[in-house]
């Protein structure tokens, strides 16, 4: 039997007539930038007709009035006035609608041949996202990319400020060999904000397993390193990459200075290097960086000052969040904020960084570093992971971050509790992008 070829997803739309009518009314929504240009084109046609009439030395108004009058007389002679008038109006509007629809359809087919969404859906989505709140996130690590994946469904005005203190793995090698700032966290955030997120993530996360000098490197890190050398610095490289990847929002390093983290442990040891701090497996007493006062990126500071919502975290407390706060201008901008700010506390502890920490310990460390409270509320996971996940983390020394309400109450720190966790098949847990973004936007709207 001959197989039947299924029509493409973009053309196979089992929609009801009611839906189609409702979708048609969406064209009249303000802000789509369609109706005004439609009106401009109609005015242009009228002016062309008037221009031809004037050039032909005819009085435009008289000529048009006679033409219209003669046409009306002919129509009325053939058809009754109460029928011919509405008929001409309907045919005219129909032809105008058909012409514009076909023209827009042809343009859409050329520019977006494989697009599953219709042009109207894309315009409505574009309008909604561009009018979304200006959101600034501060942190790093995989937690940040999970957060951005959810937030980009609510706004295109997102700025992710990430740490550049990483000195391990592929990022560390590129930093030592090429003198570039570590691109790892930036790579993850760019992939999370890209329109074709799944494909870009797979491409950027691809690691070479063979090849002299390539083994262990991710394609995304090599891509950003090459862009940095072509454009001259990491900021320009990120901007160029964002255009190529159709990124919603922007990703910015906290500083362009080569930052090196150091920590003093309670047992007196001094550890230098972001990757070495958790490896030391000691309790951190003090943390800082070299140079001691790295210069903040002007665009990052400006975006914080213009933000509608600031989100701190999620991410490793000492190696993902605090490195951003060690940039004095970034810290001062966060202190001077006059908009809602929220801190996303880690679900599980970080071995070698936050062993034995409760939620209040995270808050205390940030308060001591800044000298003031940088956020209005701390967001905490509502339910603990399964026993299987807890045992998985316990096997390498990690534990659930306990919520100690009494200590937080004494510190005057409000708590927002919600189910924002996703448990993976391998027993690990992470913040759920959609749930997390939904909770954040509902909290923001209440503010």
Short mmCIF file of C-alpha atoms in Angstrom, two decimals:
data_model
loop_
_atom_site.label_atom_id
_atom_site.label_comp_id
_atom_site.label_asym_id
_atom_site.label_seq_id
_atom_site.Cartn_x
_atom_site.Cartn_y
_atom_site.Cartn_z
CA UNK A 1 0.00 0.00 0.00
CA UNK A 2 1.26 3.45 -0.90
CA UNK A 3 2.32 5.52 2.09
CA UNK A 4 0.63 8.87 2.57
CA UNK A 5 2.98 11.78 3.03
CA UNK A 6 2.04 13.91 6.00
CA UNK A 7 1.95 17.68 5.43
CA UNK A 8 4.63 19.73 7.22
CA UNK A 9 3.83 20.72 10.83
CA UNK A 10 3.80 24.41 9.88
CA UNK A 11 0.97 23.81 7.34
CA UNK A 12 -1.00 21.11 9.17
CA UNK A 13 -3.20 23.05 11.57
CA UNK A 14 -6.46 21.46 12.70
CA UNK A 15 -7.89 24.75 13.96
CA UNK A 16 -11.60 25.52 14.35
CA UNK A 17 -13.30 28.43 12.56
CA UNK A 18 -13.77 30.17 15.90
CA UNK A 19 -10.02 29.97 16.57
CA UNK A 20 -9.25 31.40 13.14
CA UNK A 21 -11.60 34.32 13.74
CA UNK A 22 -10.07 34.98 17.15
CA UNK A 23 -6.60 34.83 15.63
CA UNK A 24 -7.74 37.30 12.98
CA UNK A 25 -8.75 39.81 15.65
CA UNK A 26 -5.25 39.62 17.12
CA UNK A 27 -4.02 41.60 14.10
CA UNK A 28 -5.75 44.61 15.68
CA UNK A 29 -3.70 44.43 18.89
CA UNK A 30 -1.66 47.60 19.47
CA UNK A 31 2.11 47.47 19.14
CA UNK A 32 2.46 44.89 16.35
CA UNK A 33 3.79 47.60 13.97
CA UNK A 34 1.63 46.23 11.14
CA UNK A 35 -1.52 48.39 10.99
CA UNK A 36 0.34 51.69 10.82
CA UNK A 37 2.41 50.55 7.85
CA UNK A 38 -0.71 49.16 6.19
CA UNK A 39 -2.28 52.61 6.53
CA UNK A 40 0.88 54.24 5.18
CA UNK A 41 0.76 52.00 2.10
CA UNK A 42 -2.91 52.91 1.46
CA UNK A 43 -2.12 56.64 1.77
CA UNK A 44 0.77 56.09 -0.64
CA UNK A 45 -1.56 54.53 -3.22
CA UNK A 46 -3.96 57.49 -2.94
CA UNK A 47 -1.10 59.98 -3.37
CA UNK A 48 0.17 58.08 -6.44
CA UNK A 49 -3.29 58.35 -8.04
CA UNK A 50 -3.45 62.07 -7.17
CA UNK A 51 0.08 62.58 -8.52
CA UNK A 52 -0.83 60.96 -11.85
CA UNK A 53 -3.97 63.09 -12.07
CA UNK A 54 -2.07 66.33 -11.39
CA UNK A 55 0.68 65.41 -13.86
CA UNK A 56 -1.96 64.78 -16.52
CA UNK A 57 -3.24 68.35 -15.91
CA UNK A 58 -6.53 67.15 -14.53
CA UNK A 59 -8.12 68.56 -11.43
CA UNK A 60 -7.80 65.59 -9.07
CA UNK A 61 -10.87 66.20 -6.95
CA UNK A 62 -13.13 66.91 -9.91
CA UNK A 63 -11.73 63.98 -11.90
CA UNK A 64 -12.10 61.53 -9.01
CA UNK A 65 -15.57 62.76 -8.06
CA UNK A 66 -16.78 62.37 -11.65
CA UNK A 67 -15.20 58.92 -11.91
CA UNK A 68 -16.72 57.79 -8.62
CA UNK A 69 -20.08 59.33 -9.51
CA UNK A 70 -20.21 57.61 -12.90
CA UNK A 71 -19.21 54.28 -11.34
CA UNK A 72 -21.90 54.61 -8.69
CA UNK A 73 -24.55 55.44 -11.28
CA UNK A 74 -23.63 52.34 -13.30
CA UNK A 75 -23.70 50.09 -10.22
CA UNK A 76 -27.02 51.50 -8.98
CA UNK A 77 -28.54 51.01 -12.43
CA UNK A 78 -27.58 47.34 -12.35
CA UNK A 79 -28.02 46.57 -8.64
CA UNK A 80 -30.11 48.23 -5.91
CA UNK A 81 -28.25 50.81 -3.79
CA UNK A 82 -28.76 48.91 -0.51
CA UNK A 83 -27.05 45.88 -2.10
CA UNK A 84 -24.36 47.34 -4.36
CA UNK A 85 -22.86 49.58 -1.63
CA UNK A 86 -22.18 46.85 0.94
CA UNK A 87 -21.11 44.49 -1.85
CA UNK A 88 -18.44 46.92 -3.14
CA UNK A 89 -17.25 47.54 0.43
CA UNK A 90 -16.97 43.81 1.21
CA UNK A 91 -15.18 43.04 -2.08
CA UNK A 92 -12.75 45.94 -1.52
CA UNK A 93 -11.92 44.89 2.01
CA UNK A 94 -11.63 41.27 0.91
CA UNK A 95 -9.19 42.11 -1.87
CA UNK A 96 -7.14 44.30 0.48
CA UNK A 97 -7.00 41.53 3.13
CA UNK A 98 -6.18 38.84 0.57
CA UNK A 99 -3.42 40.89 -1.02
CA UNK A 100 -1.78 41.73 2.31
CA UNK A 101 -2.12 38.15 3.59
CA UNK A 102 -0.56 36.67 0.46
CA UNK A 103 2.23 39.23 0.47
CA UNK A 104 3.05 38.59 4.16
CA UNK A 105 2.77 34.83 3.57
CA UNK A 106 5.26 34.97 0.70
CA UNK A 107 7.71 37.00 2.79
CA UNK A 108 7.29 34.63 5.76
CA UNK A 109 7.88 31.57 3.57
CA UNK A 110 11.16 33.02 2.29
CA UNK A 111 12.47 34.26 5.65
CA UNK A 112 11.15 31.39 7.83
CA UNK A 113 10.57 28.34 5.60
CA UNK A 114 10.68 25.80 8.45
CA UNK A 115 9.03 27.93 11.13
CA UNK A 116 6.26 26.07 12.99
CA UNK A 117 4.62 29.27 14.23
CA UNK A 118 2.56 31.60 12.10
CA UNK A 119 3.73 35.18 11.52
CA UNK A 120 0.99 36.55 13.77
CA UNK A 121 2.06 34.28 16.65
CA UNK A 122 5.65 35.42 16.24
CA UNK A 123 4.64 39.10 16.19
CA UNK A 124 2.48 38.72 19.31
CA UNK A 125 5.26 36.81 21.10
CA UNK A 126 7.85 39.39 20.03
CA UNK A 127 5.64 42.23 21.29
CA UNK A 128 5.04 40.50 24.64
CA UNK A 129 8.70 39.68 25.24
CA UNK A 130 9.98 43.12 24.25
CA UNK A 131 7.56 44.69 26.72
CA UNK A 132 8.66 42.34 29.49
CA UNK A 133 10.43 43.64 32.62
CA UNK A 134 14.14 44.41 32.63
CA UNK A 135 15.59 41.49 34.59
CA UNK A 136 19.19 41.28 35.79
CA UNK A 137 20.55 37.97 37.07
CA UNK A 138 23.84 37.73 38.98
CA UNK A 139 25.70 34.45 39.41
CA UNK A 140 27.17 31.68 37.31
CA UNK A 141 27.35 27.91 36.90
CA UNK A 142 24.67 25.57 35.57
CA UNK A 143 22.05 27.04 37.92
CA UNK A 144 22.16 30.33 36.05
CA UNK A 145 21.49 28.72 32.66
CA UNK A 146 18.49 26.84 34.13
CA UNK A 147 17.11 30.13 35.42
CA UNK A 148 17.58 31.93 32.08
CA UNK A 149 15.82 29.14 30.16
CA UNK A 150 12.66 29.89 32.10
CA UNK A 151 12.91 33.69 32.27
CA UNK A 152 13.26 34.11 28.50
CA UNK A 153 9.63 32.96 28.16
CA UNK A 154 8.55 36.13 30.01
CA UNK A 155 10.94 38.80 28.76
CA UNK A 156 13.57 39.56 26.13
CA UNK A 157 15.04 42.28 28.37
CA UNK A 158 17.33 39.98 30.35
CA UNK A 159 20.92 40.68 31.38
CA UNK A 160 22.92 37.79 32.84
CA UNK A 161 25.99 39.01 34.74
CA UNK A 162 28.38 36.09 35.23
CA UNK A 163 31.66 35.46 36.98
CA UNK A 164 34.95 35.17 35.09
CA UNK A 165 36.99 33.65 37.92
CA UNK A 166 36.88 30.07 36.62
CA UNK A 167 40.35 28.51 36.21
CA UNK A 168 39.56 24.80 35.88
CA UNK A 169 38.76 22.46 33.00
CA UNK A 170 38.56 23.69 29.43
CA UNK A 171 38.04 27.32 30.53
CA UNK A 172 41.16 27.22 32.69
CA UNK A 173 43.28 25.76 29.89
CA UNK A 174 42.17 28.42 27.43
CA UNK A 175 42.82 31.10 30.05
CA UNK A 176 46.39 29.90 30.58
CA UNK A 177 47.23 29.12 26.96
CA UNK A 178 45.50 32.02 25.17
CA UNK A 179 45.22 34.66 27.87
CA UNK A 180 41.44 34.99 27.41
CA UNK A 181 38.85 35.30 30.14
CA UNK A 182 37.24 31.93 31.00
CA UNK A 183 34.23 31.46 28.68
CA UNK A 184 32.52 28.49 30.36
CA UNK A 185 29.68 30.21 32.27
CA UNK A 186 29.17 32.69 29.44
CA UNK A 187 28.87 29.80 26.98
CA UNK A 188 26.14 28.14 29.08
CA UNK A 189 24.15 31.37 29.42
CA UNK A 190 24.34 32.18 25.70
CA UNK A 191 23.07 28.70 24.84
CA UNK A 192 20.22 29.01 27.36
CA UNK A 193 19.06 32.37 25.91
CA UNK A 194 19.37 31.33 22.25
CA UNK A 195 16.19 30.88 20.18
CA UNK A 196 17.24 27.44 18.95
CA UNK A 197 18.27 26.49 22.47
CA UNK A 198 18.35 22.68 22.17
CA UNK A 199 20.56 22.63 19.08
CA UNK A 200 22.86 25.43 20.28
CA UNK A 201 23.24 23.78 23.70
CA UNK A 202 24.21 20.45 22.15
CA UNK A 203 26.67 22.20 19.84
CA UNK A 204 28.22 24.43 22.52
CA UNK A 205 28.45 21.59 25.07
CA UNK A 206 30.07 19.17 22.60
CA UNK A 207 33.49 18.13 23.90
CA UNK A 208 36.26 16.86 21.68
CA UNK A 209 37.45 13.41 22.76
CA UNK A 210 40.33 13.10 20.32
CA UNK A 211 42.81 15.38 18.60
CA UNK A 212 46.05 16.84 19.87
CA UNK A 213 45.27 19.95 21.91
CA UNK A 214 41.51 19.57 21.40
CA UNK A 215 40.76 16.78 23.86
CA UNK A 216 38.60 18.02 26.73
CA UNK A 217 37.69 21.33 25.12
CA UNK A 218 34.05 22.19 24.43
CA UNK A 219 33.13 23.67 21.07
CA UNK A 220 31.46 26.65 22.77
CA UNK A 221 34.63 27.58 24.65
CA UNK A 222 36.71 27.39 21.47
CA UNK A 223 34.09 29.42 19.59
CA UNK A 224 34.12 32.24 22.18
CA UNK A 225 37.91 32.18 22.38
CA UNK A 226 38.18 32.55 18.61
CA UNK A 227 35.59 35.35 18.65
CA UNK A 228 37.53 37.13 21.42
CA UNK A 229 40.70 37.09 19.34
CA UNK A 230 38.84 38.24 16.19
CA UNK A 231 36.87 41.06 17.86
CA UNK A 232 39.55 42.14 20.35
CA UNK A 233 37.89 41.41 23.73
CA UNK A 234 35.32 39.16 25.37
CA UNK A 235 32.56 41.78 25.56
CA UNK A 236 32.60 42.31 21.78
CA UNK A 237 32.87 38.56 21.23
CA UNK A 238 29.74 37.95 23.33
CA UNK A 239 27.81 40.68 21.48
CA UNK A 240 28.77 39.21 18.09
CA UNK A 241 27.93 35.68 19.24
CA UNK A 242 24.55 36.88 20.56
CA UNK A 243 23.65 38.18 17.10
CA UNK A 244 24.69 34.92 15.44
CA UNK A 245 22.71 32.80 17.93
CA UNK A 246 19.62 35.09 18.08
CA UNK A 247 19.96 35.46 21.86
CA UNK A 248 17.06 36.95 23.83
CA UNK A 249 18.72 39.44 26.14
CA UNK A 250 22.46 39.64 26.75
CA UNK A 251 25.21 37.99 28.74
CA UNK A 252 27.92 40.14 30.33
CA UNK A 253 31.04 39.33 32.34
CA UNK A 254 31.18 41.14 35.67
CA UNK A 255 34.64 42.44 34.76
CA UNK A 256 37.16 42.21 31.93
CA UNK A 257 40.05 42.01 34.42
CA UNK A 258 41.74 38.64 34.89
CA UNK A 259 40.34 37.79 38.31
CA UNK A 260 42.01 35.19 40.53
CA UNK A 261 40.09 34.04 43.62
CA UNK A 262 41.76 33.33 46.96
CA UNK A 263 40.40 32.08 50.27
CA UNK A 264 41.58 31.91 53.87
CA UNK A 265 40.38 28.78 55.66
CA UNK A 266 39.61 28.48 59.37
CA UNK A 267 42.54 26.09 59.82
CA UNK A 268 44.92 28.86 58.65
CA UNK A 269 45.49 27.63 55.10
CA UNK A 270 45.59 30.06 52.17
CA UNK A 271 44.21 28.71 48.88
CA UNK A 272 44.44 30.44 45.51
CA UNK A 273 42.43 29.59 42.42
CA UNK A 274 38.67 29.10 41.98
CA UNK A 275 38.98 25.36 41.28
CA UNK A 276 41.35 24.82 44.24
CA UNK A 277 39.06 26.35 46.88
CA UNK A 278 36.47 23.52 47.04
CA UNK A 279 39.25 20.95 46.58
CA UNK A 280 40.86 22.15 49.83
CA UNK A 281 37.78 20.87 51.71
CA UNK A 282 38.09 23.39 54.51
CA UNK A 283 35.74 25.92 56.10
CA UNK A 284 36.10 29.28 54.37
CA UNK A 285 36.83 32.16 56.72
CA UNK A 286 37.51 34.93 54.20
CA UNK A 287 37.48 35.23 50.44
CA UNK A 288 38.90 37.81 48.04
CA UNK A 289 40.48 38.22 44.63
CA UNK A 290 43.47 39.55 42.75
CA UNK A 291 43.41 42.33 41.70
CA UNK A 292 41.66 43.43 44.87
CA UNK A 293 39.47 45.99 43.06
CA UNK A 294 38.63 44.67 39.58
CA UNK A 295 36.91 47.20 37.35
CA UNK A 296 33.24 46.52 36.67
CA UNK A 297 31.94 46.33 33.13
CA UNK A 298 30.11 49.67 32.47
CA UNK A 299 27.24 47.98 30.61
CA UNK A 300 26.66 45.58 33.50
CA UNK A 301 26.50 48.45 36.00
CA UNK A 302 24.14 50.42 33.74
CA UNK A 303 21.83 47.43 33.36
CA UNK A 304 21.65 46.94 37.14
CA UNK A 305 20.77 50.63 37.56
CA UNK A 306 17.97 50.34 34.98
CA UNK A 307 16.62 46.96 36.12
CA UNK A 308 13.02 46.26 37.17
CA UNK A 309 13.96 43.01 38.94
CA UNK A 310 17.26 41.66 40.26
CA UNK A 311 17.82 37.93 40.81
CA UNK A 312 20.91 36.77 42.73
CA UNK A 313 21.80 33.12 42.14
CA UNK A 314 21.41 30.25 41.91
CA UNK A 315 24.99 28.99 41.94
CA UNK A 316 27.89 28.05 44.20
CA UNK A 317 28.01 30.66 46.95
CA UNK A 318 31.76 31.27 47.07
CA UNK A 319 32.80 30.48 43.49
CA UNK A 320 29.83 31.61 41.37
CA UNK A 321 27.95 34.35 43.24
CA UNK A 322 30.51 36.06 45.48
CA UNK A 323 33.10 36.62 42.68
CA UNK A 324 30.60 39.03 41.07
CA UNK A 325 30.20 40.86 44.38
CA UNK A 326 33.99 41.26 44.71
CA UNK A 327 33.77 43.77 41.86
CA UNK A 328 33.21 47.01 43.87
CA UNK A 329 31.12 48.79 41.23
CA UNK A 330 28.83 45.78 40.78
CA UNK A 331 28.35 45.50 44.54
CA UNK A 332 27.64 49.22 44.92
CA UNK A 333 25.07 49.14 42.11
CA UNK A 334 23.28 46.25 43.87
CA UNK A 335 23.39 48.13 47.19
CA UNK A 336 21.90 51.25 45.57
CA UNK A 337 19.05 49.35 43.93
CA UNK A 338 15.48 50.62 44.33
CA UNK A 339 13.74 47.66 42.68
CA UNK A 340 12.69 44.20 43.96
CA UNK A 341 15.57 41.77 44.49
CA UNK A 342 15.45 38.07 45.36
CA UNK A 343 18.11 35.52 46.31
CA UNK A 344 17.77 31.90 45.11
CA UNK A 345 19.29 29.62 47.72
CA UNK A 346 20.96 26.37 46.67
CA UNK A 347 18.93 23.19 47.18
CA UNK A 348 21.97 21.08 48.06
CA UNK A 349 25.27 22.01 49.71
CA UNK A 350 28.49 22.44 47.75
CA UNK A 351 31.26 20.13 48.97
CA UNK A 352 34.26 22.14 50.14
CA UNK A 353 32.28 25.39 50.18
CA UNK A 354 29.04 25.20 52.14
CA UNK A 355 29.39 21.99 54.15
CA UNK A 356 26.94 22.10 57.07
CA UNK A 357 25.32 25.33 55.87
CA UNK A 358 21.64 26.10 56.48
CA UNK A 359 19.73 28.78 54.55
CA UNK A 360 20.58 31.40 57.20
CA UNK A 361 24.32 30.73 56.68
CA UNK A 362 24.04 31.65 52.98
CA UNK A 363 22.22 34.86 53.94
CA UNK A 364 24.75 35.65 56.68
CA UNK A 365 27.75 35.29 54.37
CA UNK A 366 26.22 37.59 51.76
CA UNK A 367 25.21 40.13 54.43
CA UNK A 368 28.73 40.19 55.87
CA UNK A 369 30.34 40.60 52.48
CA UNK A 370 28.05 43.45 51.34
CA UNK A 371 27.58 45.11 54.72
CA UNK A 372 23.84 45.37 53.92
CA UNK A 373 21.02 43.10 52.76
CA UNK A 374 21.18 42.82 48.96
CA UNK A 375 17.74 41.22 48.53
CA UNK A 376 14.18 41.46 49.82
CA UNK A 377 13.49 37.74 50.19
CA UNK A 378 15.24 34.38 49.90
CA UNK A 379 13.60 31.70 47.75
CA UNK A 380 13.84 28.16 49.16
CA UNK A 381 12.76 24.77 47.76
CA UNK A 382 9.56 23.55 49.47
CA UNK A 383 9.90 19.75 49.51
CA UNK A 384 13.10 17.73 49.97
CA UNK A 385 14.33 15.42 47.18
CA UNK A 386 13.59 11.70 47.28
CA UNK A 387 15.52 9.41 49.60
CA UNK A 388 17.34 8.04 46.55
CA UNK A 389 18.64 11.52 45.65
CA UNK A 390 19.61 12.30 49.24
CA UNK A 391 21.63 9.08 49.41
CA UNK A 392 23.28 9.90 46.08
CA UNK A 393 24.46 13.28 47.40
CA UNK A 394 25.43 11.86 50.78
CA UNK A 395 27.78 9.43 49.00
CA UNK A 396 30.13 12.32 48.17
CA UNK A 397 29.46 14.48 51.24
CA UNK A 398 26.66 16.80 50.11
CA UNK A 399 23.41 17.41 52.01
CA UNK A 400 20.05 19.16 51.69
CA UNK A 401 20.21 22.84 52.69
CA UNK A 402 17.94 22.95 55.77
CA UNK A 403 15.48 25.81 56.22
CA UNK A 404 16.10 27.26 59.70
CA UNK A 405 13.16 29.62 60.06
CA UNK A 406 14.02 30.83 63.57
CA UNK A 407 17.49 32.05 62.63
CA UNK A 408 16.14 33.75 59.51
CA UNK A 409 13.42 35.44 61.57
CA UNK A 410 16.07 36.78 63.99
CA UNK A 411 17.99 38.14 61.00
CA UNK A 412 14.83 39.80 59.66
CA UNK A 413 15.03 37.87 56.38
CA UNK A 414 11.68 37.01 54.73
CA UNK A 415 11.41 33.58 53.10
CA UNK A 416 9.52 32.52 49.97
CA UNK A 417 8.93 28.76 49.84
CA UNK A 418 7.94 27.07 46.58
CA UNK A 419 8.33 23.84 44.66
CA UNK A 420 11.05 24.82 42.14
CA UNK A 421 13.05 21.57 41.92
CA UNK A 422 13.45 18.97 39.20
CA UNK A 423 14.82 15.52 40.00
CA UNK A 424 16.82 13.82 37.25
CA UNK A 425 16.95 10.11 36.45
CA UNK A 426 20.55 9.85 37.72
CA UNK A 427 19.53 11.03 41.19
CA UNK A 428 20.78 14.62 40.87
CA UNK A 429 18.49 17.61 41.40
CA UNK A 430 18.40 21.07 39.87
CA UNK A 431 16.12 24.07 39.66
CA UNK A 432 13.23 23.52 37.25
CA UNK A 433 13.39 26.29 34.63
CA UNK A 434 9.64 26.73 34.13
CA UNK A 435 8.61 26.41 37.77
CA UNK A 436 11.37 28.74 38.95
CA UNK A 437 10.60 31.43 36.37
CA UNK A 438 6.87 31.18 37.12
CA UNK A 439 7.40 31.69 40.86
CA UNK A 440 9.78 34.62 40.27
CA UNK A 441 7.40 36.42 37.91
CA UNK A 442 4.41 35.94 40.21
CA UNK A 443 6.43 37.31 43.13
CA UNK A 444 7.63 40.24 41.00
CA UNK A 445 4.08 41.09 39.86
CA UNK A 446 2.93 41.16 43.51
CA UNK A 447 5.63 43.69 44.32
#
